PDB file of C-alpha atoms and ligand atoms in Angstrom:
ATOM      1  CA  UNK A  15       0.000   0.000   0.000  1.00 86.00           C
ATOM      2  CA  UNK A  16       1.165   3.475  -0.846  1.00 95.00           C
ATOM      3  CA  UNK A  17       2.208   5.439   2.251  1.00 97.00           C
ATOM      4  CA  UNK A  18       1.228   9.055   2.793  1.00 98.00           C
ATOM      5  CA  UNK A  19       4.085  11.056   4.303  1.00 98.00           C
ATOM      6  CA  UNK A  20       4.766  14.592   5.465  1.00 98.00           C
ATOM      7  CA  UNK A  21       8.476  15.242   5.959  1.00 98.00           C
ATOM      8  CA  UNK A  22       9.915  18.390   7.504  1.00 98.00           C
ATOM      9  CA  UNK A  23      13.290  19.444   6.130  1.00 98.00           C
ATOM     10  CA  UNK A  24      14.677  21.956   8.606  1.00 98.00           C
ATOM     11  CA  UNK A  25      17.740  22.629   6.429  1.00 98.00           C
ATOM     12  CA  UNK A  26      20.360  24.673   8.347  1.00 98.00           C
ATOM     13  CA  UNK A  27      17.946  26.123  10.890  1.00 98.00           C
ATOM     14  CA  UNK A  28      17.437  25.826  14.659  1.00 98.00           C
ATOM     15  CA  UNK A  29      19.906  25.258  17.477  1.00 98.00           C
ATOM     16  CA  UNK A  30      19.419  22.042  19.426  1.00 98.00           C
ATOM     17  CA  UNK A  31      17.414  23.852  22.075  1.00 98.00           C
ATOM     18  CA  UNK A  32      15.175  25.514  19.494  1.00 98.00           C
ATOM     19  CA  UNK A  33      14.787  22.215  17.680  1.00 98.00           C
ATOM     20  CA  UNK A  34      13.673  20.423  20.817  1.00 98.00           C
ATOM     21  CA  UNK A  35      11.162  23.194  21.474  1.00 98.00           C
ATOM     22  CA  UNK A  36       9.825  22.923  17.923  1.00 98.00           C
ATOM     23  CA  UNK A  37       9.567  19.137  18.186  1.00 98.00           C
ATOM     24  CA  UNK A  38       7.693  19.434  21.475  1.00 98.00           C
ATOM     25  CA  UNK A  39       5.238  21.797  19.804  1.00 98.00           C
ATOM     26  CA  UNK A  40       4.734  19.444  16.867  1.00 98.00           C
ATOM     27  CA  UNK A  41       4.150  16.452  19.162  1.00 97.00           C
ATOM     28  CA  UNK A  42       1.585  18.447  21.127  1.00 97.00           C
ATOM     29  CA  UNK A  43      -0.319  19.517  18.043  1.00 97.00           C
ATOM     30  CA  UNK A  44      -0.313  16.320  16.003  1.00 96.00           C
ATOM     31  CA  UNK A  45      -2.686  13.544  16.896  1.00 88.00           C
ATOM     32  CA  UNK A  46      -3.157  10.373  14.875  1.00 90.00           C
ATOM     33  CA  UNK A  47      -1.747  11.482  11.512  1.00 95.00           C
ATOM     34  CA  UNK A  48      -3.166   9.719   8.452  1.00 96.00           C
ATOM     35  CA  UNK A  49       0.354   8.822   7.376  1.00 97.00           C
ATOM     36  CA  UNK A  50       3.956   9.013   8.520  1.00 98.00           C
ATOM     37  CA  UNK A  51       5.587  12.150   9.873  1.00 98.00           C
ATOM     38  CA  UNK A  52       9.301  12.450   9.160  1.00 98.00           C
ATOM     39  CA  UNK A  53      11.505  15.041  10.834  1.00 98.00           C
ATOM     40  CA  UNK A  54      14.839  15.942   9.225  1.00 98.00           C
ATOM     41  CA  UNK A  55      16.747  18.191  11.626  1.00 98.00           C
ATOM     42  CA  UNK A  56      20.414  19.154  11.270  1.00 98.00           C
ATOM     43  CA  UNK A  57      22.733  16.160  11.758  1.00 98.00           C
ATOM     44  CA  UNK A  58      23.889  17.404  15.173  1.00 98.00           C
ATOM     45  CA  UNK A  59      20.342  17.101  16.556  1.00 98.00           C
ATOM     46  CA  UNK A  60      19.435  13.653  15.262  1.00 98.00           C
ATOM     47  CA  UNK A  61      19.965  11.691  18.427  1.00 98.00           C
ATOM     48  CA  UNK A  62      18.156  14.038  20.804  1.00 98.00           C
ATOM     49  CA  UNK A  63      15.226  14.656  18.520  1.00 98.00           C
ATOM     50  CA  UNK A  64      15.044  10.968  17.717  1.00 98.00           C
ATOM     51  CA  UNK A  65      14.684  10.231  21.431  1.00 97.00           C
ATOM     52  CA  UNK A  66      11.899  12.767  21.713  1.00 97.00           C
ATOM     53  CA  UNK A  67       9.816  11.475  18.804  1.00 97.00           C
ATOM     54  CA  UNK A  68      10.271   7.799  19.659  1.00 93.00           C
ATOM     55  CA  UNK A  69       7.169   7.948  21.838  1.00 90.00           C
ATOM     56  CA  UNK A  70       4.993   8.174  18.722  1.00 93.00           C
ATOM     57  CA  UNK A  71       5.034   5.280  16.320  1.00 93.00           C
ATOM     58  CA  UNK A  72       4.065   7.453  13.340  1.00 96.00           C
ATOM     59  CA  UNK A  73       7.050   9.745  13.783  1.00 98.00           C
ATOM     60  CA  UNK A  74      10.325   8.958  12.046  1.00 98.00           C
ATOM     61  CA  UNK A  75      13.752  10.517  11.875  1.00 98.00           C
ATOM     62  CA  UNK A  76      15.651  11.547   8.738  1.00 98.00           C
ATOM     63  CA  UNK A  77      19.119  12.853   8.026  1.00 98.00           C
ATOM     64  CA  UNK A  78      19.363  15.639   5.459  1.00 98.00           C
ATOM     65  CA  UNK A  79      22.441  14.098   3.886  1.00 98.00           C
ATOM     66  CA  UNK A  80      25.128  11.469   4.277  1.00 98.00           C
ATOM     67  CA  UNK A  81      28.391  10.680   2.502  1.00 98.00           C
ATOM     68  CA  UNK A  82      28.509   7.825   0.012  1.00 98.00           C
ATOM     69  CA  UNK A  83      31.751   6.285   1.283  1.00 98.00           C
ATOM     70  CA  UNK A  84      31.546   4.094   4.402  1.00 97.00           C
ATOM     71  CA  UNK A  85      34.414   5.864   6.193  1.00 97.00           C
ATOM     72  CA  UNK A  86      37.723   7.581   5.655  1.00 98.00           C
ATOM     73  CA  UNK A  87      39.511  10.877   5.268  1.00 98.00           C
ATOM     74  CA  UNK A  88      36.560  13.141   4.384  1.00 98.00           C
ATOM     75  CA  UNK A  89      36.845  15.941   6.920  1.00 98.00           C
ATOM     76  CA  UNK A  90      33.476  17.323   7.892  1.00 97.00           C
ATOM     77  CA  UNK A  91      31.458  14.524   6.343  1.00 97.00           C
ATOM     78  CA  UNK A  92      29.218  11.903   7.966  1.00 98.00           C
ATOM     79  CA  UNK A  93      28.655   8.342   6.686  1.00 98.00           C
ATOM     80  CA  UNK A  94      25.352   6.516   6.283  1.00 98.00           C
ATOM     81  CA  UNK A  95      26.409   4.141   9.045  1.00 97.00           C
ATOM     82  CA  UNK A  96      26.853   7.084  11.408  1.00 98.00           C
ATOM     83  CA  UNK A  97      23.454   8.656  10.846  1.00 98.00           C
ATOM     84  CA  UNK A  98      21.855   5.217  11.133  1.00 98.00           C
ATOM     85  CA  UNK A  99      23.673   4.691  14.434  1.00 98.00           C
ATOM     86  CA  UNK A 100      21.955   7.731  15.942  1.00 98.00           C
ATOM     87  CA  UNK A 101      18.516   6.679  14.794  1.00 98.00           C
ATOM     88  CA  UNK A 102      17.997   7.996  11.258  1.00 98.00           C
ATOM     89  CA  UNK A 103      15.553   5.843   9.291  1.00 98.00           C
ATOM     90  CA  UNK A 104      15.426   8.025   6.184  1.00 98.00           C
ATOM     91  CA  UNK A 105      18.000  10.158   4.352  1.00 98.00           C
ATOM     92  CA  UNK A 106      17.161  13.043   2.023  1.00 98.00           C
ATOM     93  CA  UNK A 107      19.273  12.540  -1.098  1.00 98.00           C
ATOM     94  CA  UNK A 108      19.677  14.765  -4.134  1.00 97.00           C
ATOM     95  CA  UNK A 109      18.035  17.879  -2.744  1.00 97.00           C
ATOM     96  CA  UNK A 110      18.470  20.691  -5.270  1.00 97.00           C
ATOM     97  CA  UNK A 111      20.476  22.682  -2.718  1.00 97.00           C
ATOM     98  CA  UNK A 112      22.959  19.800  -2.460  1.00 97.00           C
ATOM     99  CA  UNK A 113      23.063  19.509  -6.241  1.00 96.00           C
ATOM    100  CA  UNK A 114      23.552  23.269  -6.661  1.00 96.00           C
ATOM    101  CA  UNK A 115      25.794  24.379  -3.768  1.00 97.00           C
ATOM    102  CA  UNK A 116      27.711  21.160  -3.160  1.00 97.00           C
ATOM    103  CA  UNK A 117      27.910  20.106  -6.801  1.00 97.00           C
ATOM    104  CA  UNK A 118      26.508  16.654  -6.128  1.00 97.00           C
ATOM    105  CA  UNK A 119      26.195  14.861  -9.425  1.00 95.00           C
ATOM    106  CA  UNK A 120      24.121  11.864 -10.408  1.00 94.00           C
ATOM    107  CA  UNK A 121      26.864   9.273  -9.902  1.00 95.00           C
ATOM    108  CA  UNK A 122      27.465  10.458  -6.325  1.00 97.00           C
ATOM    109  CA  UNK A 123      23.731  10.567  -5.657  1.00 98.00           C
ATOM    110  CA  UNK A 124      23.312   6.998  -6.890  1.00 98.00           C
ATOM    111  CA  UNK A 125      26.157   5.956  -4.565  1.00 98.00           C
ATOM    112  CA  UNK A 126      24.466   7.751  -1.655  1.00 98.00           C
ATOM    113  CA  UNK A 127      21.213   5.940  -2.405  1.00 98.00           C
ATOM    114  CA  UNK A 128      23.129   2.645  -2.276  1.00 98.00           C
ATOM    115  CA  UNK A 129      24.889   3.560   0.986  1.00 98.00           C
ATOM    116  CA  UNK A 130      21.618   4.529   2.577  1.00 98.00           C
ATOM    117  CA  UNK A 131      19.847   1.311   1.553  1.00 98.00           C
ATOM    118  CA  UNK A 132      22.821  -0.826   2.556  1.00 98.00           C
ATOM    119  CA  UNK A 133      22.461   0.586   6.089  1.00 97.00           C
ATOM    120  CA  UNK A 134      18.755  -0.264   6.200  1.00 98.00           C
ATOM    121  CA  UNK A 135      17.559   3.315   5.731  1.00 98.00           C
ATOM    122  CA  UNK A 136      15.117   4.676   3.153  1.00 98.00           C
ATOM    123  CA  UNK A 137      16.174   7.365   0.684  1.00 98.00           C
ATOM    124  CA  UNK A 138      13.909  10.371   0.112  1.00 98.00           C
ATOM    125  CA  UNK A 139      15.190  11.033  -3.379  1.00 98.00           C
ATOM    126  CA  UNK A 140      14.625  14.566  -4.651  1.00 98.00           C
ATOM    127  CA  UNK A 141      14.165  15.517  -8.269  1.00 98.00           C
ATOM    128  CA  UNK A 142      12.878  18.618  -9.993  1.00 98.00           C
ATOM    129  CA  UNK A 143      13.591  21.070 -12.759  1.00 97.00           C
ATOM    130  CA  UNK A 144      14.875  24.660 -12.800  1.00 95.00           C
ATOM    131  CA  UNK A 145      12.706  27.435 -14.187  1.00 94.00           C
ATOM    132  CA  UNK A 146      14.328  27.631 -17.623  1.00 94.00           C
ATOM    133  CA  UNK A 147      13.541  23.947 -18.196  1.00 95.00           C
ATOM    134  CA  UNK A 148       9.911  24.391 -17.126  1.00 95.00           C
ATOM    135  CA  UNK A 149       9.626  27.368 -19.460  1.00 92.00           C
ATOM    136  CA  UNK A 150      10.613  25.344 -22.499  1.00 95.00           C
ATOM    137  CA  UNK A 151       8.379  22.481 -21.426  1.00 95.00           C
ATOM    138  CA  UNK A 152      11.074  19.811 -21.133  1.00 97.00           C
ATOM    139  CA  UNK A 153      10.605  19.180 -17.401  1.00 97.00           C
ATOM    140  CA  UNK A 154       9.362  15.601 -17.713  1.00 98.00           C
ATOM    141  CA  UNK A 155      12.451  14.560 -19.678  1.00 98.00           C
ATOM    142  CA  UNK A 156      14.700  16.439 -17.240  1.00 98.00           C
ATOM    143  CA  UNK A 157      13.245  14.671 -14.206  1.00 98.00           C
ATOM    144  CA  UNK A 158      13.275  11.324 -16.039  1.00 98.00           C
ATOM    145  CA  UNK A 159      17.053  11.686 -16.455  1.00 98.00           C
ATOM    146  CA  UNK A 160      17.489  12.411 -12.741  1.00 98.00           C
ATOM    147  CA  UNK A 161      15.470   9.338 -11.792  1.00 98.00           C
ATOM    148  CA  UNK A 162      17.234   7.075 -14.280  1.00 98.00           C
ATOM    149  CA  UNK A 163      20.669   8.202 -13.128  1.00 98.00           C
ATOM    150  CA  UNK A 164      20.003   8.268  -9.387  1.00 98.00           C
ATOM    151  CA  UNK A 165      17.491   5.506  -8.737  1.00 98.00           C
ATOM    152  CA  UNK A 166      16.675   3.201 -11.601  1.00 98.00           C
ATOM    153  CA  UNK A 167      19.786   1.089 -11.104  1.00 98.00           C
ATOM    154  CA  UNK A 168      18.152  -0.347  -7.977  1.00 98.00           C
ATOM    155  CA  UNK A 169      16.755  -3.833  -7.961  1.00 98.00           C
ATOM    156  CA  UNK A 170      13.045  -4.133  -7.328  1.00 98.00           C
ATOM    157  CA  UNK A 171      13.194  -4.995  -3.632  1.00 97.00           C
ATOM    158  CA  UNK A 172      15.411  -1.984  -2.934  1.00 98.00           C
ATOM    159  CA  UNK A 173      13.405   0.409  -5.074  1.00 98.00           C
ATOM    160  CA  UNK A 174      10.372  -0.394  -2.910  1.00 98.00           C
ATOM    161  CA  UNK A 175      12.112   1.390  -0.005  1.00 98.00           C
ATOM    162  CA  UNK A 176      12.486   4.647  -1.919  1.00 98.00           C
ATOM    163  CA  UNK A 177      10.360   7.747  -1.428  1.00 98.00           C
ATOM    164  CA  UNK A 178      10.472  10.209  -4.331  1.00 98.00           C
ATOM    165  CA  UNK A 179      10.126  13.935  -3.711  1.00 98.00           C
ATOM    166  CA  UNK A 180       9.294  16.108  -6.702  1.00 98.00           C
ATOM    167  CA  UNK A 181      10.545  19.602  -5.950  1.00 97.00           C
ATOM    168  CA  UNK A 182      10.506  22.089  -8.825  1.00 96.00           C
ATOM    169  CA  UNK A 183      13.474  24.346  -8.088  1.00 94.00           C
ATOM    170  CA  UNK A 184      11.552  27.480  -9.022  1.00 92.00           C
ATOM    171  CA  UNK A 185       9.127  26.727  -6.181  1.00 91.00           C
ATOM    172  CA  UNK A 186      11.628  26.035  -3.379  1.00 88.00           C
ATOM    173  CA  UNK A 187      11.704  28.782  -0.778  1.00 84.00           C
ATOM    174  CA  UNK A 188      10.269  31.245  -3.299  1.00 86.00           C
ATOM    175  CA  UNK A 189       6.655  31.365  -2.188  1.00 81.00           C
ATOM    176  CA  UNK A 190       5.789  30.337  -5.747  1.00 83.00           C
ATOM    177  CA  UNK A 191       4.114  26.944  -5.452  1.00 85.00           C
ATOM    178  CA  UNK A 192       3.390  24.681  -8.378  1.00 88.00           C
ATOM    179  CA  UNK A 193      -0.353  24.646  -8.969  1.00 94.00           C
ATOM    180  CA  UNK A 194      -2.123  21.506  -7.804  1.00 96.00           C
ATOM    181  CA  UNK A 195      -2.586  20.580 -11.461  1.00 97.00           C
ATOM    182  CA  UNK A 196       1.112  21.100 -12.288  1.00 96.00           C
ATOM    183  CA  UNK A 197       2.051  18.925  -9.319  1.00 97.00           C
ATOM    184  CA  UNK A 198      -0.452  16.224 -10.275  1.00 98.00           C
ATOM    185  CA  UNK A 199       0.705  16.166 -13.908  1.00 98.00           C
ATOM    186  CA  UNK A 200       4.326  15.741 -12.905  1.00 98.00           C
ATOM    187  CA  UNK A 201       3.603  13.170 -10.207  1.00 98.00           C
ATOM    188  CA  UNK A 202       1.624  11.130 -12.686  1.00 98.00           C
ATOM    189  CA  UNK A 203       4.461  11.403 -15.210  1.00 98.00           C
ATOM    190  CA  UNK A 204       6.895  10.161 -12.536  1.00 98.00           C
ATOM    191  CA  UNK A 205       4.592   7.272 -11.683  1.00 98.00           C
ATOM    192  CA  UNK A 206       4.432   6.306 -15.356  1.00 98.00           C
ATOM    193  CA  UNK A 207       8.247   6.336 -15.516  1.00 98.00           C
ATOM    194  CA  UNK A 208       8.418   4.094 -12.453  1.00 98.00           C
ATOM    195  CA  UNK A 209       5.806   1.772 -13.960  1.00 98.00           C
ATOM    196  CA  UNK A 210       7.822   1.454 -17.166  1.00 98.00           C
ATOM    197  CA  UNK A 211      10.878   0.452 -15.189  1.00 98.00           C
ATOM    198  CA  UNK A 212       9.433  -1.582 -12.301  1.00 98.00           C
ATOM    199  CA  UNK A 213       5.854  -2.395 -13.315  1.00 98.00           C
ATOM    200  CA  UNK A 214       2.477  -0.974 -12.369  1.00 98.00           C
ATOM    201  CA  UNK A 215       2.136  -2.621  -8.953  1.00 98.00           C
ATOM    202  CA  UNK A 216       5.377  -1.084  -7.660  1.00 98.00           C
ATOM    203  CA  UNK A 217       4.548   2.279  -9.255  1.00 98.00           C
ATOM    204  CA  UNK A 218       1.159   2.301  -7.540  1.00 98.00           C
ATOM    205  CA  UNK A 219       2.862   1.645  -4.216  1.00 98.00           C
ATOM    206  CA  UNK A 220       5.534   4.344  -4.629  1.00 98.00           C
ATOM    207  CA  UNK A 221       5.169   7.397  -2.413  1.00 98.00           C
ATOM    208  CA  UNK A 222       5.719  10.622  -4.371  1.00 98.00           C
ATOM    209  CA  UNK A 223       5.921  13.785  -2.261  1.00 98.00           C
ATOM    210  CA  UNK A 224       5.564  17.331  -3.473  1.00 97.00           C
ATOM    211  CA  UNK A 225       7.988  19.987  -2.218  1.00 97.00           C
ATOM    212  CA  UNK A 226       8.353  23.677  -2.930  1.00 95.00           C
ATOM    213  CA  UNK A 227       6.550  26.381  -0.935  1.00 93.00           C
ATOM    214  CA  UNK A 228       4.005  23.885   0.340  1.00 96.00           C
ATOM    215  CA  UNK A 229       2.351  25.515   3.335  1.00 96.00           C
ATOM    216  CA  UNK A 230      -0.599  25.421   5.705  1.00 97.00           C
ATOM    217  CA  UNK A 231      -2.805  27.190   3.150  1.00 97.00           C
ATOM    218  CA  UNK A 232      -2.105  25.137   0.031  1.00 96.00           C
ATOM    219  CA  UNK A 233      -1.296  21.655   1.438  1.00 98.00           C
ATOM    220  CA  UNK A 234      -4.845  20.377   1.322  1.00 98.00           C
ATOM    221  CA  UNK A 235      -5.337  21.187  -2.347  1.00 98.00           C
ATOM    222  CA  UNK A 236      -1.955  19.713  -3.291  1.00 98.00           C
ATOM    223  CA  UNK A 237      -2.414  16.542  -1.226  1.00 98.00           C
ATOM    224  CA  UNK A 238      -5.923  15.985  -2.590  1.00 98.00           C
ATOM    225  CA  UNK A 239      -4.423  15.220  -6.014  1.00 98.00           C
ATOM    226  CA  UNK A 240      -4.493  11.471  -6.679  1.00 98.00           C
ATOM    227  CA  UNK A 241      -0.749  11.129  -7.310  1.00 98.00           C
ATOM    228  CA  UNK A 242       0.468  13.511  -4.586  1.00 98.00           C
ATOM    229  CA  UNK A 243       1.158  11.416  -1.505  1.00 98.00           C
ATOM    230  CA  UNK A 244       2.173  14.163   0.902  1.00 98.00           C
ATOM    231  CA  UNK A 245       4.952  16.716   1.030  1.00 98.00           C
ATOM    232  CA  UNK A 246       8.561  17.546   1.743  1.00 98.00           C
ATOM    233  CA  UNK A 247       8.258  20.784   3.633  1.00 98.00           C
ATOM    234  CA  UNK A 248      11.002  23.357   4.190  1.00 97.00           C
ATOM    235  CA  UNK A 249      10.085  26.757   5.602  1.00 97.00           C
ATOM    236  CA  UNK A 250       6.672  25.773   6.910  1.00 98.00           C
ATOM    237  CA  UNK A 251       8.136  22.848   8.879  1.00 98.00           C
ATOM    238  CA  UNK A 252       9.846  25.334  11.189  1.00 98.00           C
ATOM    239  CA  UNK A 253       6.555  26.423  12.769  1.00 98.00           C
ATOM    240  CA  UNK A 254       4.794  23.756  14.820  1.00 98.00           C
ATOM    241  CA  UNK A 255       1.334  25.102  14.097  1.00 98.00           C
ATOM    242  CA  UNK A 256       1.837  25.280  10.324  1.00 98.00           C
ATOM    243  CA  UNK A 257       3.537  21.899  10.180  1.00 98.00           C
ATOM    244  CA  UNK A 258       0.693  20.321  12.159  1.00 98.00           C
ATOM    245  CA  UNK A 259      -1.856  21.861   9.786  1.00 98.00           C
ATOM    246  CA  UNK A 260       0.050  20.419   6.817  1.00 98.00           C
ATOM    247  CA  UNK A 261       0.103  16.981   8.457  1.00 98.00           C
ATOM    248  CA  UNK A 262      -3.652  17.220   9.046  1.00 98.00           C
ATOM    249  CA  UNK A 263      -4.082  17.801   5.297  1.00 98.00           C
ATOM    250  CA  UNK A 264      -2.943  14.245   4.450  1.00 98.00           C
ATOM    251  CA  UNK A 265      -5.673  12.244   2.762  1.00 93.00           C
TER     252      UNK A 265
HETATM  253  P1  PGA B 309      10.268  25.100   1.005  1.00 65.94           P
HETATM  254  O1  PGA B 309      11.409  23.988   0.822  1.00 65.94           O
HETATM  255  O2  PGA B 309       9.057  24.391   1.562  1.00 65.94           O
HETATM  256  O3  PGA B 309      10.837  26.100   1.966  1.00 65.94           O
HETATM  257  O4  PGA B 309       9.998  25.675  -0.345  1.00 65.94           O
HETATM  258  C1  PGA B 309      11.098  22.690   0.413  1.00 65.94           C
HETATM  259  C2  PGA B 309      12.371  21.870   0.333  1.00 65.94           C
HETATM  260  O5  PGA B 309      13.394  22.419  -0.094  1.00 65.94           O
HETATM  261  O6  PGA B 309      12.406  20.679   0.717  1.00 65.94           O
END
């Protein structure tokens, strides 16, 4: 069965103390979500926040990144094994900010996906096009390339663990959301791509999240689309009230 998920990507925000306060607020406001709630705080907070959310079986912990090598001389980096050892169950991989600012290319992203799965965690694999690609209407082909290069090497049983997040870059942190119809069209296109590679049953079971200026006001309309299975939320995940409203919008 396809899972509905709301994941909060805090990015580089909140000290540990602020993060614990935010988590407390979220736990207070969220009752019986209709799907999974995933919290992705900065790496330094994983263990403490993981302890706090453990009391709720619907809450899960994600790392925002991990390195693809198992260990070694990579100053400042953290391996999949390490984030798993402090409780991460998911890892966000291929976020457009990682692709843009840290120059992460498809081969590295595919290796990160492998590292994450090898440690028993689930990748939240991000894809999405920049504005100039959307404007010339080649976004489906653009995203197809990202999926083929980053994910479609997986064997069936491993692909089943993957969550896909479609995040059009022009909508991230800009206040410019994709319309519900634009999101639905792209999510359906992604599901068709997955079906071509892995078959209809797996495609039907694949969770595809929308990300990009999803907020308390527009979540319901986005999530009501048949192929939108929840959201990857940036800015609005930093306010307990807004994040709880978004979670309540799951279908
Ligand atoms: P945003 O970010 O909700 O602030 O647009 C989404 C994301 O980057 O995951």
